[in-house]
Short mmCIF file of C-alpha atoms in Angstrom, two decimals:
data_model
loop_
_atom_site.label_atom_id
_atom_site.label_comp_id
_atom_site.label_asym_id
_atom_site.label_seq_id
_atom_site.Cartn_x
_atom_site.Cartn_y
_atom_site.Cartn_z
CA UNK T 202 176.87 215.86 242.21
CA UNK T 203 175.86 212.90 244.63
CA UNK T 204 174.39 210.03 242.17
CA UNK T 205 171.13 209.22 244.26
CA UNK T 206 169.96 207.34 241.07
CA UNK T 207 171.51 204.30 241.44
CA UNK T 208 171.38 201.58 238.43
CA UNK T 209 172.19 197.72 238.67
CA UNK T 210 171.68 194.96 236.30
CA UNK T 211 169.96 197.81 234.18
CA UNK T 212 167.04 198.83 236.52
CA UNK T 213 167.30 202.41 237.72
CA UNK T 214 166.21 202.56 241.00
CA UNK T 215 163.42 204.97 242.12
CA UNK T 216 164.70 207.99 243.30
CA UNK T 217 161.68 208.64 245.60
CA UNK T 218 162.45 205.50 247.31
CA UNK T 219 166.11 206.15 248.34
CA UNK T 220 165.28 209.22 250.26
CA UNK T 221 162.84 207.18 251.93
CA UNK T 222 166.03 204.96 253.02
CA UNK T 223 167.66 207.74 253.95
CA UNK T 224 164.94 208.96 256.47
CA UNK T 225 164.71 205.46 257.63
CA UNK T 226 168.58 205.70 258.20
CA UNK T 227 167.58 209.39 260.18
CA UNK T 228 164.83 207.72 261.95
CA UNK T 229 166.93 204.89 263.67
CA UNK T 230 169.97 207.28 264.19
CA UNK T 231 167.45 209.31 266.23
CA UNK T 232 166.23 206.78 267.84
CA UNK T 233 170.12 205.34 268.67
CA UNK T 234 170.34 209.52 270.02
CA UNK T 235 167.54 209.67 272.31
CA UNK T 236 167.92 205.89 273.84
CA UNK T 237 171.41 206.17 274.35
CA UNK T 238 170.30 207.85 277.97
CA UNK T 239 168.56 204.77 278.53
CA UNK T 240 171.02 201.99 278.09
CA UNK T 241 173.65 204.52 279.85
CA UNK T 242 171.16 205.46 282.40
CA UNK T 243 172.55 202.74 285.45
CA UNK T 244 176.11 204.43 284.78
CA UNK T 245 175.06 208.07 284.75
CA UNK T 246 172.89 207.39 287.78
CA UNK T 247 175.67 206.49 289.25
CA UNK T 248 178.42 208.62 288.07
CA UNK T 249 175.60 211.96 289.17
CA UNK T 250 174.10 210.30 292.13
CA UNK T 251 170.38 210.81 290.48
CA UNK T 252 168.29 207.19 290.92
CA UNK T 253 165.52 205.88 289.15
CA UNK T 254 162.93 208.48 290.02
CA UNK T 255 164.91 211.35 288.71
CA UNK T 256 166.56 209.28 285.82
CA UNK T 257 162.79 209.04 284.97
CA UNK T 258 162.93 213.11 285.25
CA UNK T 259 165.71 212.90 282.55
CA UNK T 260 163.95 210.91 280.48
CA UNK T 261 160.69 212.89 280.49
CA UNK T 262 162.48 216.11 279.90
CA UNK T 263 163.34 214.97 276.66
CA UNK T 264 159.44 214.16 275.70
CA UNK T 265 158.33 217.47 277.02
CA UNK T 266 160.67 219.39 275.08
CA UNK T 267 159.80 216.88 272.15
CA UNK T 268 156.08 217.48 272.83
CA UNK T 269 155.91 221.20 273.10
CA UNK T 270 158.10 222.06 270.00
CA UNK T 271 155.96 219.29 268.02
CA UNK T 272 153.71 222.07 266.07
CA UNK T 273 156.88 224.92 265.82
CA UNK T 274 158.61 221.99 263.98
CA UNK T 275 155.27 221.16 261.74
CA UNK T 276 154.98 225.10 260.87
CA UNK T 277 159.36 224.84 260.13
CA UNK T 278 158.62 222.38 257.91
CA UNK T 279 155.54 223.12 255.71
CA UNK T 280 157.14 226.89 255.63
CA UNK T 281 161.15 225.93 254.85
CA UNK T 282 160.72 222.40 253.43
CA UNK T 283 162.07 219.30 254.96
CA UNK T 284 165.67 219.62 253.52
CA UNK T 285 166.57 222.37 255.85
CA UNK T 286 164.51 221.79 258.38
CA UNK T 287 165.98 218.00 258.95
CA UNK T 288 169.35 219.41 258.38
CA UNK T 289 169.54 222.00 260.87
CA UNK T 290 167.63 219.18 262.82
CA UNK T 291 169.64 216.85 263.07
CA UNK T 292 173.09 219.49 263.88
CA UNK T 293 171.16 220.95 266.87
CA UNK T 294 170.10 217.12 268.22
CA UNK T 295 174.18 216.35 267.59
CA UNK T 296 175.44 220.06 269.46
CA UNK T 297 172.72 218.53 272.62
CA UNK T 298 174.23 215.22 272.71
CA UNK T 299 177.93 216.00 272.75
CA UNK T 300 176.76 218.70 275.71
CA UNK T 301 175.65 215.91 277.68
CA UNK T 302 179.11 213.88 277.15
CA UNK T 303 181.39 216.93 278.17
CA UNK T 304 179.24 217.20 281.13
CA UNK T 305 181.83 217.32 284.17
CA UNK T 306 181.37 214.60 286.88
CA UNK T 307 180.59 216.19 290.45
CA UNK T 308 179.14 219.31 288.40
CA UNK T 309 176.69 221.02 290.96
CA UNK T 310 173.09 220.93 290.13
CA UNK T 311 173.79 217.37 287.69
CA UNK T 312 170.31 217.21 287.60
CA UNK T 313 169.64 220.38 286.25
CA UNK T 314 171.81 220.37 283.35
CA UNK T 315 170.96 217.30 282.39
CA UNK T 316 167.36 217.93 282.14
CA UNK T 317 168.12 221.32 280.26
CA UNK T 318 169.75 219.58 277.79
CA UNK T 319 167.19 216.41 277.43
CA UNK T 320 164.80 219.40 276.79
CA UNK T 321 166.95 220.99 274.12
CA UNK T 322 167.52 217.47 272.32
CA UNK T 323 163.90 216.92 272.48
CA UNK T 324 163.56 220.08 270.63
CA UNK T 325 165.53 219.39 267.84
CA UNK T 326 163.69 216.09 267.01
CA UNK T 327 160.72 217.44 266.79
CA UNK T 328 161.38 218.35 263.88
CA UNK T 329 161.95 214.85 262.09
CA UNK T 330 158.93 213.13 261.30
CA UNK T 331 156.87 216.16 260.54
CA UNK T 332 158.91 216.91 258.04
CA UNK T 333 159.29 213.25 256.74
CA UNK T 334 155.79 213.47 256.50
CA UNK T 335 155.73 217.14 254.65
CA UNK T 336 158.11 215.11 252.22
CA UNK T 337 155.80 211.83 251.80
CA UNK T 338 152.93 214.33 251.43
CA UNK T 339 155.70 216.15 248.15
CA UNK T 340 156.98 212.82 246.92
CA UNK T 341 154.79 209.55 247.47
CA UNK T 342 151.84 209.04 245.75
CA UNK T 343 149.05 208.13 247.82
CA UNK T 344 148.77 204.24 247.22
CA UNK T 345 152.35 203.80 248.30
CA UNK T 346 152.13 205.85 251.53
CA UNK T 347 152.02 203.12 253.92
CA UNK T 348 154.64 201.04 252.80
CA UNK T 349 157.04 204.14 252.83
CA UNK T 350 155.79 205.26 255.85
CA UNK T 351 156.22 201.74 257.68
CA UNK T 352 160.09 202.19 256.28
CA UNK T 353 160.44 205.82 258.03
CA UNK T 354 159.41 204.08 261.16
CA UNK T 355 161.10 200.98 260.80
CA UNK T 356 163.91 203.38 261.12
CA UNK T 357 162.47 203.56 265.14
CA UNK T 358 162.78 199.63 265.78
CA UNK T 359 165.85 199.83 264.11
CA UNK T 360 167.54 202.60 265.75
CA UNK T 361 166.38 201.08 269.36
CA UNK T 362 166.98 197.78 268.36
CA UNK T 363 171.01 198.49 267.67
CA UNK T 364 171.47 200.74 270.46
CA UNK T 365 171.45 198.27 273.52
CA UNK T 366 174.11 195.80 271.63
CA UNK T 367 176.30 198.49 269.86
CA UNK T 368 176.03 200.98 272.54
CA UNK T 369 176.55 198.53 275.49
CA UNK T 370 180.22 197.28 273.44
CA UNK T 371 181.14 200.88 273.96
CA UNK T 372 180.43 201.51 277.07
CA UNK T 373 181.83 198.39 278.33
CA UNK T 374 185.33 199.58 276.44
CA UNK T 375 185.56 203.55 276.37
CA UNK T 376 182.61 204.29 279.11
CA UNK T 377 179.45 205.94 278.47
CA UNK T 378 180.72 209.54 277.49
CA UNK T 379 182.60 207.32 274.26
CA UNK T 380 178.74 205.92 273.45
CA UNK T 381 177.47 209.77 273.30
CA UNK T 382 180.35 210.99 271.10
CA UNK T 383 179.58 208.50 268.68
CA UNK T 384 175.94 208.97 269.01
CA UNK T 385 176.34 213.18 268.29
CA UNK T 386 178.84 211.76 265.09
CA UNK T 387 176.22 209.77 263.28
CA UNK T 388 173.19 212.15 263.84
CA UNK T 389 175.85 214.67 262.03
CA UNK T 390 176.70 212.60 259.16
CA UNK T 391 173.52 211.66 258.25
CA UNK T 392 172.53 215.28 258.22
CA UNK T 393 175.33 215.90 255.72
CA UNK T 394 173.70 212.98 253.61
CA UNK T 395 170.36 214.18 253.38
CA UNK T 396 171.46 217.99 252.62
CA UNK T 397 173.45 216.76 250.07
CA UNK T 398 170.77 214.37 248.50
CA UNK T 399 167.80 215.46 248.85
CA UNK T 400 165.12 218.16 247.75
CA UNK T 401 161.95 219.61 248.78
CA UNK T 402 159.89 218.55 245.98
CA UNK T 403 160.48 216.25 242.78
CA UNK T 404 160.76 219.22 240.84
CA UNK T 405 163.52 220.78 242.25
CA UNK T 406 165.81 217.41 242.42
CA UNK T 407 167.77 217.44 239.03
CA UNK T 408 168.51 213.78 238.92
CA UNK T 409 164.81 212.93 239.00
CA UNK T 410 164.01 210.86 235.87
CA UNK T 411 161.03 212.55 234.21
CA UNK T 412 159.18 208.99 234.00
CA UNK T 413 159.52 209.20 237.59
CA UNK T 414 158.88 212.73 238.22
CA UNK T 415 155.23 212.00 236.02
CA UNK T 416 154.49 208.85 238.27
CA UNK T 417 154.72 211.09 241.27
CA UNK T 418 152.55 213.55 239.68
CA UNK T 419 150.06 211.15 238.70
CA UNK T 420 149.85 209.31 242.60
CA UNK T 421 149.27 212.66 243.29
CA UNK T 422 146.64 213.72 241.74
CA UNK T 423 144.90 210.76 243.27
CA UNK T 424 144.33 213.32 246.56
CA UNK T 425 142.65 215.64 244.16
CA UNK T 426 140.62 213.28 242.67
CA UNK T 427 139.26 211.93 246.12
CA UNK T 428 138.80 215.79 247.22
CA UNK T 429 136.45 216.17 243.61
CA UNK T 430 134.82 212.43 244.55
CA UNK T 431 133.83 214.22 248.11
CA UNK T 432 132.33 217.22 246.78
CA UNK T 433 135.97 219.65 248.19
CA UNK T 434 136.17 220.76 244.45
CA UNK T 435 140.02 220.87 244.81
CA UNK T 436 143.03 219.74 247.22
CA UNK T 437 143.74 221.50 249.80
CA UNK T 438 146.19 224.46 248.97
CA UNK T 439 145.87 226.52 252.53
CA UNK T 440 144.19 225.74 256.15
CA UNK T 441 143.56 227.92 258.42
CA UNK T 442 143.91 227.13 262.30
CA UNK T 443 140.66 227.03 262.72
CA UNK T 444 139.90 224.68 260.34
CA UNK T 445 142.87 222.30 261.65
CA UNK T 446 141.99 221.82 265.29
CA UNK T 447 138.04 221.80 264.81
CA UNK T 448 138.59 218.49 262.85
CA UNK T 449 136.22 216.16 264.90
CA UNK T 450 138.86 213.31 264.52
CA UNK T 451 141.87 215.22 265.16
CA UNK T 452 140.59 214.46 269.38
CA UNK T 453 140.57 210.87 268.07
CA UNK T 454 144.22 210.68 266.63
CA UNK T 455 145.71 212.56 268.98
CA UNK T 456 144.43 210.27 272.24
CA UNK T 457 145.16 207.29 269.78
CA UNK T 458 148.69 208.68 269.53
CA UNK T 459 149.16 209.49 272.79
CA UNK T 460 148.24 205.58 274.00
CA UNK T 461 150.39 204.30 271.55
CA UNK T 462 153.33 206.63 272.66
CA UNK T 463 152.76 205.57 276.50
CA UNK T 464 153.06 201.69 275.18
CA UNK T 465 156.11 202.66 273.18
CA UNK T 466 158.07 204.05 276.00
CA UNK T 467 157.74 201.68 278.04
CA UNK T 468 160.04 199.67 275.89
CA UNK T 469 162.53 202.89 274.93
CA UNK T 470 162.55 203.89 278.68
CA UNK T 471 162.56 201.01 280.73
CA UNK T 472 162.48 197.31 278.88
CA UNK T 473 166.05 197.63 279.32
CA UNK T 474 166.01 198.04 282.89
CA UNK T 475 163.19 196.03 283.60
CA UNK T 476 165.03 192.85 281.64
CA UNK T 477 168.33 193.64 283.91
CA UNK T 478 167.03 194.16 287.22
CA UNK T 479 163.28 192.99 287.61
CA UNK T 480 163.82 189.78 285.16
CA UNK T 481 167.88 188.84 286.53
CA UNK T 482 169.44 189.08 283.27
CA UNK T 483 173.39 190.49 283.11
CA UNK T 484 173.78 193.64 281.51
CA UNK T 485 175.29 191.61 277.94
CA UNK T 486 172.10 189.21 277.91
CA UNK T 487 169.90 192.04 278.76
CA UNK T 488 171.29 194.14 276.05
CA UNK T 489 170.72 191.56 273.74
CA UNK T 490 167.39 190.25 274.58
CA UNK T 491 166.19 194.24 274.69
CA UNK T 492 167.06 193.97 270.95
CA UNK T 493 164.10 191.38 270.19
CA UNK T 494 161.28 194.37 270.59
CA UNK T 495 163.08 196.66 268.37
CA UNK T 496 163.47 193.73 265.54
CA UNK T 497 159.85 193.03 265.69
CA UNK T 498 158.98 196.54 265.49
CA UNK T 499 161.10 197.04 262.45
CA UNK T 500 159.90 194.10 260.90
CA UNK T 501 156.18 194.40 261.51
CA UNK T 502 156.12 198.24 260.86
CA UNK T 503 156.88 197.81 257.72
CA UNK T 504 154.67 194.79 257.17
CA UNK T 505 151.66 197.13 258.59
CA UNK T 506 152.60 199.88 256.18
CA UNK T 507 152.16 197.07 253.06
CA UNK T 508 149.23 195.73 254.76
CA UNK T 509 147.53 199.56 255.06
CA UNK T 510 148.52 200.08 251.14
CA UNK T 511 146.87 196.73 250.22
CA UNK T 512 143.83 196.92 252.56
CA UNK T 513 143.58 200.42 251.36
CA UNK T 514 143.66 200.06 247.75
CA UNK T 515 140.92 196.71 247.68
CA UNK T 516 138.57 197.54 250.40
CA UNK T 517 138.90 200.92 251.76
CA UNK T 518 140.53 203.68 253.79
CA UNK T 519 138.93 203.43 256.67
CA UNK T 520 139.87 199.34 256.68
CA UNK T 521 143.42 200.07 255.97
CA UNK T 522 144.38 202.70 258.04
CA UNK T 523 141.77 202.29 260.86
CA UNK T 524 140.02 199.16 261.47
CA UNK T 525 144.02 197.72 260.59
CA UNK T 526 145.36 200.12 263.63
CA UNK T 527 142.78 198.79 266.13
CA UNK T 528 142.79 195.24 265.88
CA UNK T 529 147.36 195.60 265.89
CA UNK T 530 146.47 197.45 269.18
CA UNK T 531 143.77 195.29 270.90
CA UNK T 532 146.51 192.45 270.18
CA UNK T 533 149.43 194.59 271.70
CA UNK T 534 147.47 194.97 274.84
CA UNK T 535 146.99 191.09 275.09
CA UNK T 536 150.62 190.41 274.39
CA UNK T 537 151.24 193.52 277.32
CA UNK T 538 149.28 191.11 279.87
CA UNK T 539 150.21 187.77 278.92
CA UNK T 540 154.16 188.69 278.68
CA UNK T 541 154.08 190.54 281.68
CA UNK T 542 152.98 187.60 283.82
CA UNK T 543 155.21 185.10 282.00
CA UNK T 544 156.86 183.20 285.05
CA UNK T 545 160.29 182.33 282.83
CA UNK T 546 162.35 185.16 281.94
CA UNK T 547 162.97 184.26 278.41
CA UNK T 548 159.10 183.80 277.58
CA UNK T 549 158.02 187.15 279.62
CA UNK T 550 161.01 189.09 276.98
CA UNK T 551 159.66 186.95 273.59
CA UNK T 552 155.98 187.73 274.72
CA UNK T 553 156.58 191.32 275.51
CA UNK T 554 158.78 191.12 271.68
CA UNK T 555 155.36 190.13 269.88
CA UNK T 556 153.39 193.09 271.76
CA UNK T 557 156.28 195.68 270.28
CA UNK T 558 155.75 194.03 266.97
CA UNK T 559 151.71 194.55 267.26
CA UNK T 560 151.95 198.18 268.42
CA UNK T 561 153.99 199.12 265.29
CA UNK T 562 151.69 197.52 262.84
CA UNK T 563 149.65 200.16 263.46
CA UNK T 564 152.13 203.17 263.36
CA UNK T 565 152.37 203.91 259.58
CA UNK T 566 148.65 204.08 260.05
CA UNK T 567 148.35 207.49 262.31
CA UNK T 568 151.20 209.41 259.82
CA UNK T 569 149.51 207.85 256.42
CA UNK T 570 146.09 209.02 257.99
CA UNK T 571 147.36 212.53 258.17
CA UNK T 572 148.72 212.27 254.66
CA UNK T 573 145.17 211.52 253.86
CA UNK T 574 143.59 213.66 255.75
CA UNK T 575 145.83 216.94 254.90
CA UNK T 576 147.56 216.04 251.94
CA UNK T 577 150.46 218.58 251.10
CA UNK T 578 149.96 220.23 254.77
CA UNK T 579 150.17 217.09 256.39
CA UNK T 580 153.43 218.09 258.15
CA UNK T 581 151.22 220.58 260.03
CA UNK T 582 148.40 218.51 261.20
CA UNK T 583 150.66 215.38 261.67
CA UNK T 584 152.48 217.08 264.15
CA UNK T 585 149.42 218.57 265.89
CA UNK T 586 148.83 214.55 266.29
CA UNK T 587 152.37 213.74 267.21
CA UNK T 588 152.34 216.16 270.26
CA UNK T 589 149.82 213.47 271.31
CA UNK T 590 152.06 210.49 270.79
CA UNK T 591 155.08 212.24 272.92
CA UNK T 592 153.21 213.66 275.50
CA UNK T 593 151.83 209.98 276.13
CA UNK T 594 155.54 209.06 276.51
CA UNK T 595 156.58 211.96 278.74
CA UNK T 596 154.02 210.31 280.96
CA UNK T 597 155.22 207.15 281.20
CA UNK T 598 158.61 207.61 281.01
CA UNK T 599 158.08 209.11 284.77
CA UNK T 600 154.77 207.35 285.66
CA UNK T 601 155.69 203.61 284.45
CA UNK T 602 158.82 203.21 287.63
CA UNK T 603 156.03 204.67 289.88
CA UNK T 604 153.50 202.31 289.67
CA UNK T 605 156.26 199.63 289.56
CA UNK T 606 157.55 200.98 292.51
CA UNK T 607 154.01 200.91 294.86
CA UNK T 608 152.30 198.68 292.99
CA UNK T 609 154.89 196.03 291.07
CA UNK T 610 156.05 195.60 287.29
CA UNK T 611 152.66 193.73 286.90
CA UNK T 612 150.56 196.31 287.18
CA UNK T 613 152.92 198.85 285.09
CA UNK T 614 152.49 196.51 282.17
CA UNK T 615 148.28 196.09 282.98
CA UNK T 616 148.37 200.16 282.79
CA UNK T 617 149.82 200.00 279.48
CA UNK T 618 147.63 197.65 278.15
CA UNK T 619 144.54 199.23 279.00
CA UNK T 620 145.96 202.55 277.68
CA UNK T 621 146.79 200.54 274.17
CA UNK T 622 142.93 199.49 273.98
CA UNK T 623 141.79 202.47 274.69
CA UNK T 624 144.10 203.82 271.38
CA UNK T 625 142.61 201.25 269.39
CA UNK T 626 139.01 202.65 270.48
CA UNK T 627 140.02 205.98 269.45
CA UNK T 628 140.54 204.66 265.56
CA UNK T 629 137.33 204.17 265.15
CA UNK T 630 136.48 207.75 265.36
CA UNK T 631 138.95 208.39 262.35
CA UNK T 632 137.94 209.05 258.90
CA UNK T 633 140.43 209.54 256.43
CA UNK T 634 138.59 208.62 253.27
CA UNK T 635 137.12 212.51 254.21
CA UNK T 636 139.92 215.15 253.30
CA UNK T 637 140.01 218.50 254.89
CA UNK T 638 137.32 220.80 253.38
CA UNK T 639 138.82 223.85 251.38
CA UNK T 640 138.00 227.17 253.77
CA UNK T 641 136.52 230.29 252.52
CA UNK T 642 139.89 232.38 250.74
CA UNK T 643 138.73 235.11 253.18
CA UNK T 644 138.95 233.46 256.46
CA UNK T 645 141.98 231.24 255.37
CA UNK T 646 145.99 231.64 257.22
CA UNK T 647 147.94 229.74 255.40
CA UNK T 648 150.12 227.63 257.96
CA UNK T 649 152.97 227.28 255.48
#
């Protein structure tokens, strides 16, 4: 049996806690698997002949795909647990990457192919942070589900944040196909890791302490308790469809999603880029300035997921989760404007770091609002709201070297400030101090 309960200098270790490592170590290594196109993109655009308007066409396919297959992979994982589901996950994302490394040079129809596969990769990560949500929403009690959520994501910043330096070394040595092998290797061993350590609930896992296994149950039972306080009677057990898209702010968190996925991409798509050819720097000094958004999204993700938990716990929900989320978002759009228009090179790259950072204090916010608002079928409605967040990056990942293109980088950056104010608008629609209301057995589908 794999020891997951680790003991040193006589503390054990929560268990509930390393899983959350590991799907912080699955976050960044799909991050490092759908970026990789990105800091390989001047070489494959080469290599194929595509350009930066259909190398934006690449890119999108893999949001679409992402996008569309968001509520399939919510449904996988309330129905088979997250186990499986992230499992079989992460194989298929490793079976689309090696396809685009064996891809022949001079293959007719390049393009195609390429955006077939994009598609197919985005479909397989769907399914990841739905179902790390379905497994907060089994394992975390309530007043610790912005800290571990910030950890998941920090998993993003860190998984972006390695890819330019590490993936850049390997390029320069072995080429770009050697960067995609290794990418399709780590997304499978990390699979292996998290089939072989984890469960679907704490019930199941038989090295769960039973101290721990009662603290669970007890955080817990804090949803229920807030359901009573509201007048639900009881936690939700089964929603029907209905009942999940005619929540008045599920509008709300999905167009606050979607702004803060057009903001994101920008960086995942084209900082990159934009530090190499718009801002001078050589590909090694771009690679490693591009790492300075990813470090202050790891950093301040997880600093916004403490921040939610302690703003949550003394004053309220609705302060920790939403009034939190807008005020990290009206900053990122400052930092968006101010960095943008930075005349030195260096400034314009630590500017545009800080705006990163701000953005991802507010993401543990929209996944430990659906935790909130859902409870144990959170994987459901938080990818109902994540379809939001990719389909905001599908559009900028084509629409960002657009306006660059007729209207300069200036402008590109302006956009996605105004699009991250707007998001931070949106949060004050949000109420997740109000969980879903039980519906009537007879009208009820369960979604799991």
């Amino acid at each position: 049996m794999l020891l997951v309960q680790m003991v040193s200098m006589g503390k054990v270790y929560k268990l509930r806690f390393f899983l959350a490592f590991l799907l912080f170590s699955l976050s960044a290594i799909a991050f490092l698997d759908r970026t990789n196109i990105s800091i390989a993109g001047l070489q494959i655009s080469e290599e194929f002949g595509l350009g930066y308007q259909r190398l934006g066409l690449i890119f999108s396919a893999f949001l679409i795909g992402y996008a569309g297959f968001q509520i399939p992979a919510g449904w996988l994982a309330a129905r088979f647990g997250p186990r499986r589901v992230l499992a079989l996950g992460t194989l298929w994302w490793g079976i689309a990457t090696l396809l685009v490394a064996i891809l022949p040079t001079g293959i007719p129809g390049a393009l195609f192919f390429l955006i077939a596969i994009r598609l197919l990769l985005g479909a397989g990560e769907a399914v990841v942070y739905p179902a790390a949500n379905q497994f907060v929403a089994q394992w975390i009690p309530i007043r610790e589900r912005g800290i571990i959520n910030g950890l998941i994501f920090a998993g993003v910043g860190a998984g972006s944040g390695l890819t330019p330096p590490l993936l850049n070394w390997i390029i320069s040595h072995d080429g770009w196909r050697a960067a995609f092998y290794f990418s399709a290797l780590m997304g499978a061993g990390i699979g292996l890791v998290w089939w072989l350590a984890s469960r679907d609930t704490p019930n199941e896992h038989p090295s769960l302490s039973m101290t721990e296994l009662q603290e669970i149950e007890v955080g817990l039972s804090m949803n229920q308790e807030r359901a009573l306080h509201n007048g639900n009677g009881q936690e939700k057990t089964s929603l029907s469809w209905k009942e999940l898209f005619s929540r008045r702010d599920l509008p709300a968190l999905m167009m606050g999603y979607f702004c803060f996925g057009y903001v994101s991409w920008i960086y995942f798509s084209w900082f990159f880029l934009y530090m190499a050819k718009v801002r001078g720097f050589d590909l090694k000094a771009s690679a490693q300035i591009s790492m300075l958004p990813f470090l202050s999204m790891t950093l301040c993700c997880l600093a916004g997921g403490a921040a939610s938990d302690w703003l949550s716990s003394r004053k309220s929900l609705r302060i920790g989760r939403c009034y939190l989320a807008t005020g990290a978002l009206f900053l990122t759009g400052l930092f968006l404007l101010f960095g943008s228009r930075a005349k030195s090179p260096v400034v314009a790259g630590v500017i545009l770091a800080f705006g990163a950072g701000a953005l991802y204090i507010s993401q543990s916010s929209f996944w430990s609002a659906s935790n909130d608002i859902a409870g144990r079928r959170s994987g459901m409605f938080s990818s109902i709201v994540n379809m939001g967040g990719q389909l905001g990056g599908a559009v900028t990942a084509s629409l960002t070297p657009w306006i660059a293109q007729n209207f300069g980088w200036t402008v590109s950056f302006a956009v996605a400030a105004g699009f991250a104010v707007l998001g931070g608008i949106c949060w004050l629609f949000v109420h997740p101090e109000h969980p879903l209301v039980p519906a009537k057995q007879e009208e009820s589908v369960n979604v799991a």
